[in-house]
XYZ file of C-alpha atoms in Angstrom:
344
model
C -109.083 150.740 -48.834
C -106.526 153.397 -49.816
C -103.806 151.526 -47.944
C -104.681 148.283 -49.772
C -104.596 150.040 -53.168
C -101.229 151.635 -52.305
C -99.811 148.245 -51.307
C -100.999 146.666 -54.574
C -99.435 149.515 -56.564
C -96.079 149.075 -54.796
C -96.133 145.318 -55.424
C -96.932 145.844 -59.116
C -94.044 148.298 -59.550
C -91.665 145.867 -57.816
C -92.779 143.015 -60.046
C -92.177 145.083 -63.207
C -88.702 146.154 -62.040
C -87.768 142.553 -61.158
C -88.905 141.327 -64.554
C -86.817 143.933 -66.410
C -83.690 143.265 -64.356
C -83.851 139.456 -64.776
C -85.216 139.216 -68.308
C -82.871 137.308 -70.713
C -82.433 139.215 -73.965
C -84.064 137.486 -76.944
C -80.827 137.237 -78.925
C -79.046 135.608 -75.984
C -81.873 133.118 -75.486
C -81.677 132.115 -79.150
C -77.921 131.748 -78.936
C -78.276 129.509 -75.901
C -80.715 127.254 -77.752
C -78.363 126.974 -80.718
C -75.442 126.061 -78.451
C -77.491 123.346 -76.811
C -78.652 121.984 -80.189
C -75.675 122.187 -82.569
C -77.375 119.840 -85.068
C -79.845 122.614 -85.873
C -76.931 124.639 -87.258
C -75.271 121.706 -89.026
C -75.606 121.545 -92.795
C -77.665 118.627 -94.062
C -75.991 116.401 -96.658
C -78.549 114.832 -99.017
C -77.425 111.504 -100.493
C -79.539 109.878 -103.208
C -79.445 106.080 -103.630
C -81.817 103.832 -105.565
C -83.316 100.637 -104.159
C -84.100 98.375 -107.090
C -85.829 95.009 -106.920
C -83.319 92.168 -106.726
C -80.460 94.390 -105.548
C -81.735 96.124 -102.438
C -78.878 94.618 -100.471
C -76.609 96.864 -102.520
C -78.422 100.008 -101.382
C -78.341 98.809 -97.780
C -74.578 98.161 -97.884
C -73.935 101.570 -99.452
C -76.028 103.352 -96.824
C -74.409 101.347 -94.019
C -70.904 102.261 -95.194
C -71.718 105.969 -95.441
C -73.446 106.129 -92.057
C -70.647 104.249 -90.304
C -67.849 106.454 -91.609
C -69.111 109.965 -90.904
C -70.316 112.244 -88.154
C -71.999 114.502 -90.712
C -75.734 115.211 -90.743
C -76.668 112.920 -93.649
C -80.200 112.674 -95.034
C -80.649 109.640 -97.281
C -83.117 109.885 -100.142
C -83.947 106.288 -101.064
C -85.601 106.140 -104.479
C -87.731 103.137 -105.401
C -90.662 101.941 -107.431
C -94.073 101.536 -105.846
C -93.633 97.756 -105.591
C -90.224 97.894 -103.887
C -90.708 100.689 -101.360
C -92.355 98.597 -98.578
C -89.469 96.098 -98.648
C -86.641 98.634 -98.314
C -88.503 100.581 -95.635
C -89.019 97.428 -93.563
C -85.360 96.435 -94.033
C -84.125 99.754 -92.681
C -86.607 100.027 -89.826
C -85.849 96.500 -88.612
C -82.051 96.669 -88.692
C -79.292 98.732 -87.124
C -79.957 101.348 -89.821
C -83.136 102.391 -88.022
C -81.190 105.349 -86.570
C -80.472 106.962 -89.950
C -82.359 109.972 -91.286
C -84.067 108.941 -94.502
C -86.922 109.645 -96.881
C -88.325 107.107 -99.303
C -89.322 108.645 -102.634
C -91.354 106.861 -105.318
C -90.085 107.153 -108.893
C -92.751 107.091 -111.591
C -91.402 105.140 -114.588
C -94.011 106.719 -116.856
C -91.702 109.739 -117.273
C -89.505 107.440 -119.394
C -92.262 106.351 -121.772
C -91.041 106.565 -125.362
C -87.530 107.652 -124.284
C -85.721 104.304 -123.974
C -84.678 102.185 -126.909
C -85.011 98.490 -126.125
C -81.691 96.647 -126.156
C -81.617 92.927 -125.488
C -77.859 92.746 -124.863
C -77.988 94.381 -121.411
C -81.661 94.524 -120.352
C -80.715 95.283 -116.726
C -79.389 98.666 -117.864
C -82.864 99.650 -119.065
C -84.442 99.421 -115.617
C -86.275 102.678 -114.741
C -84.201 103.457 -111.635
C -81.078 103.586 -113.801
C -82.365 106.956 -115.018
C -83.172 108.511 -111.636
C -80.004 110.630 -111.858
C -81.568 112.484 -114.827
C -84.400 113.768 -112.644
C -82.643 114.800 -109.433
C -84.197 118.312 -109.105
C -87.696 116.859 -109.492
C -87.138 114.280 -106.758
C -85.014 116.324 -104.330
C -86.497 119.794 -104.201
C -85.302 121.563 -101.058
C -81.530 121.151 -101.457
C -79.161 123.085 -103.684
C -76.264 120.626 -103.491
C -76.875 116.873 -103.753
C -74.788 113.695 -103.877
C -76.004 110.876 -106.129
C -74.478 107.388 -105.764
C -75.049 104.193 -107.712
C -76.157 101.376 -105.429
C -73.117 99.174 -106.198
C -70.687 101.313 -104.189
C -69.332 101.365 -100.676
C -67.878 104.450 -99.020
C -64.741 104.129 -96.903
C -64.148 107.844 -96.338
C -66.135 110.634 -94.696
C -68.959 111.630 -97.053
C -68.506 115.235 -95.877
C -65.283 115.327 -97.906
C -67.120 114.351 -101.094
C -69.887 116.865 -100.365
C -67.260 119.606 -100.039
C -66.205 119.078 -103.666
C -65.976 122.507 -105.304
C -68.049 123.088 -108.420
C -66.833 125.785 -110.783
C -69.244 128.657 -111.545
C -71.725 127.577 -114.200
C -71.185 123.841 -113.604
C -74.233 121.774 -112.689
C -72.281 118.659 -111.681
C -68.922 117.112 -110.810
C -67.786 113.648 -111.980
C -64.659 111.502 -112.009
C -62.778 111.289 -115.302
C -62.128 107.773 -116.571
C -58.497 108.716 -117.312
C -57.741 110.456 -114.041
C -55.925 107.823 -111.964
C -52.799 106.108 -113.367
C -53.068 103.272 -110.832
C -56.348 102.145 -112.450
C -55.076 102.130 -116.037
C -53.741 98.566 -115.859
C -57.132 97.286 -114.713
C -58.863 99.209 -117.503
C -56.577 97.677 -120.126
C -56.879 94.152 -118.739
C -60.697 94.091 -118.742
C -61.179 96.009 -121.985
C -63.020 98.845 -120.283
C -63.721 101.822 -122.519
C -62.585 105.213 -121.239
C -63.166 107.495 -124.234
C -66.222 108.840 -126.027
C -65.594 106.332 -128.823
C -66.663 103.602 -126.421
C -70.090 105.146 -125.780
C -71.210 106.971 -128.914
C -71.635 105.695 -132.460
C -69.389 107.939 -134.549
C -70.794 106.443 -137.727
C -73.921 108.521 -137.114
C -74.022 112.071 -138.426
C -75.735 113.356 -135.260
C -72.681 112.315 -133.227
C -70.118 113.676 -135.674
C -71.991 116.989 -135.708
C -71.253 117.401 -131.983
C -67.629 118.115 -132.823
C -66.372 115.999 -129.912
C -63.168 114.054 -130.577
C -63.750 110.289 -130.178
C -60.543 110.108 -128.107
C -61.942 112.512 -125.495
C -61.771 110.983 -122.016
C -65.173 109.883 -120.718
C -66.470 110.210 -117.169
C -68.519 107.932 -114.943
C -71.911 109.237 -113.670
C -72.172 106.634 -110.913
C -70.977 109.268 -108.437
C -72.317 112.797 -108.901
C -72.033 115.962 -106.847
C -74.761 118.160 -108.301
C -75.773 121.816 -108.080
C -79.555 121.733 -108.440
C -79.858 125.471 -109.057
C -77.587 125.263 -112.099
C -79.179 121.963 -113.154
C -82.593 123.593 -113.366
C -81.282 126.840 -114.857
C -79.535 124.963 -117.679
C -82.520 122.617 -118.173
C -80.233 119.592 -117.866
C -83.113 117.141 -117.488
C -84.762 118.389 -120.677
C -81.453 118.172 -122.559
C -80.945 114.577 -121.426
C -84.471 113.671 -122.460
C -83.851 115.181 -125.899
C -80.880 112.884 -126.475
C -82.772 109.881 -125.118
C -85.517 110.581 -127.660
C -82.912 111.063 -130.389
C -81.445 107.661 -129.584
C -84.864 106.012 -129.832
C -85.196 107.448 -133.345
C -81.615 107.097 -134.622
C -79.810 104.567 -132.378
C -76.833 106.875 -131.803
C -75.530 105.021 -128.758
C -75.928 101.529 -127.396
C -75.426 99.501 -124.244
C -73.263 97.142 -126.310
C -70.685 99.920 -126.629
C -69.676 101.420 -123.299
C -72.000 99.320 -121.200
C -74.466 101.948 -120.084
C -77.379 103.675 -121.808
C -77.588 106.238 -119.000
C -73.971 107.313 -119.463
C -74.072 108.281 -123.136
C -76.568 111.179 -122.962
C -74.742 112.562 -119.930
C -71.458 112.493 -121.835
C -73.086 114.611 -124.532
C -74.891 117.099 -122.294
C -72.029 117.652 -119.823
C -69.161 117.654 -122.334
C -66.688 120.347 -121.264
C -69.095 121.619 -118.596
C -68.393 119.714 -115.387
C -66.065 119.882 -112.404
C -63.820 117.063 -111.177
C -64.189 114.780 -108.179
C -61.060 113.626 -106.362
C -60.235 110.340 -108.168
C -59.809 108.471 -104.872
C -63.508 109.186 -104.318
C -64.455 106.966 -107.239
C -62.369 103.828 -107.744
C -64.183 102.010 -110.513
C -64.228 98.839 -112.633
C -64.395 96.393 -109.702
C -67.280 94.647 -111.470
C -65.814 94.403 -114.953
C -64.001 91.090 -114.498
C -64.152 88.211 -111.999
C -60.355 88.006 -112.161
C -58.826 91.509 -112.333
C -57.939 92.759 -108.873
C -56.490 95.939 -107.393
C -53.788 95.756 -104.729
C -55.064 95.569 -101.165
C -53.044 98.642 -100.173
C -54.597 100.698 -102.973
C -58.105 99.617 -101.996
C -57.515 100.485 -98.352
C -56.561 104.023 -99.362
C -59.606 104.442 -101.608
C -62.480 106.578 -100.319
C -65.173 104.979 -102.489
C -65.278 101.655 -104.341
C -67.580 101.036 -107.302
C -68.430 97.599 -108.710
C -69.612 98.927 -112.070
C -69.886 96.128 -114.603
C -71.566 92.725 -114.704
C -69.880 91.101 -111.698
C -71.547 92.446 -108.562
C -70.252 91.759 -105.030
C -73.533 90.219 -103.870
C -73.371 87.711 -106.746
C -70.824 85.099 -107.795
C -68.252 85.314 -109.253
C -66.960 88.731 -108.207
C -63.827 90.305 -106.717
C -63.041 92.042 -103.438
C -66.344 90.850 -101.987
C -64.918 90.902 -98.450
C -64.686 94.712 -98.568
C -68.318 94.949 -99.644
C -69.608 92.394 -97.132
C -68.109 94.407 -94.256
C -71.070 96.777 -94.697
C -73.826 94.399 -95.778
C -76.744 93.963 -93.366
C -78.821 90.784 -93.856
C -82.424 91.188 -94.943
C -84.708 90.710 -91.896
C -87.388 89.286 -94.209
C -84.955 86.777 -95.726
C -85.955 87.696 -99.305
C -82.542 89.009 -100.362
C -79.727 86.473 -100.118
C -76.091 86.632 -101.166
C -74.969 84.286 -103.931
C -71.813 82.471 -102.869
C -69.973 79.311 -104.066
C -71.281 77.276 -101.137
C -74.829 78.653 -101.197
């Protein structure tokens, strides 16, 4: 019995010594895991795009262009209304976009009750999803830095470059100035596009004059936003925007008949003098302002992002530079969304 106990003791000691000699340190094991799974260390880039009824093909083309032109770890937040969410989810899951990382988020239009003044001249601009950009921190809660894109864009560059846009301390967002790119000025003049505050705010109203903002101040376009959600919440940007929306309901201080966008005007007020700049090649605009005015092909090839803001959308007819947009369009598997073309 004593010999058996001695043998067991020797074996136990040997087993302990072997374990200590061959044990992989915890830190080294963790490092090995990280090296084998680099995506776990890669920063996630949240991109917010709306999927509105009647124009879901726009969101799909935008997502397709972003996904195809980057190796970055992009997480798409697709914002929709309750009635549209099943359609966009099915479209993505039954197309080549099924590999993307995405979350579908429902937007409750009741948050806008009493905050939008009805305007018959451009009713499409009053759609609830047009105001999603006002509520980014409420919809996207776990990210500090967020990219918001209008649905009528395509991205030709690497979205990582846009995400790396530097925001100055104290700035909650970065935009592109409407006066920032000389090569676009001819287009702006030819289509009558407004690019100053005078084109968006009614300077006949005392509330606007009291702001002390010169009417010749260059405007910016909020169709592409790089936002700092920490600053956004700290400065109560959403509440400030809602205040000016309510003020407009009561006093009609801006109008869609002016600059062509009821979502732009309150942002011009709230962010005046308090925003950083996006590289102008990351927001080439006005492609939807005329069915005739065209940029040069060389200029468009160099552009990182194209935006068909205006009435003439690339999925409708007439419109310009539709071939660039259609490169990224993915047909609707359900057949509900169809392109409008001269021969259709």
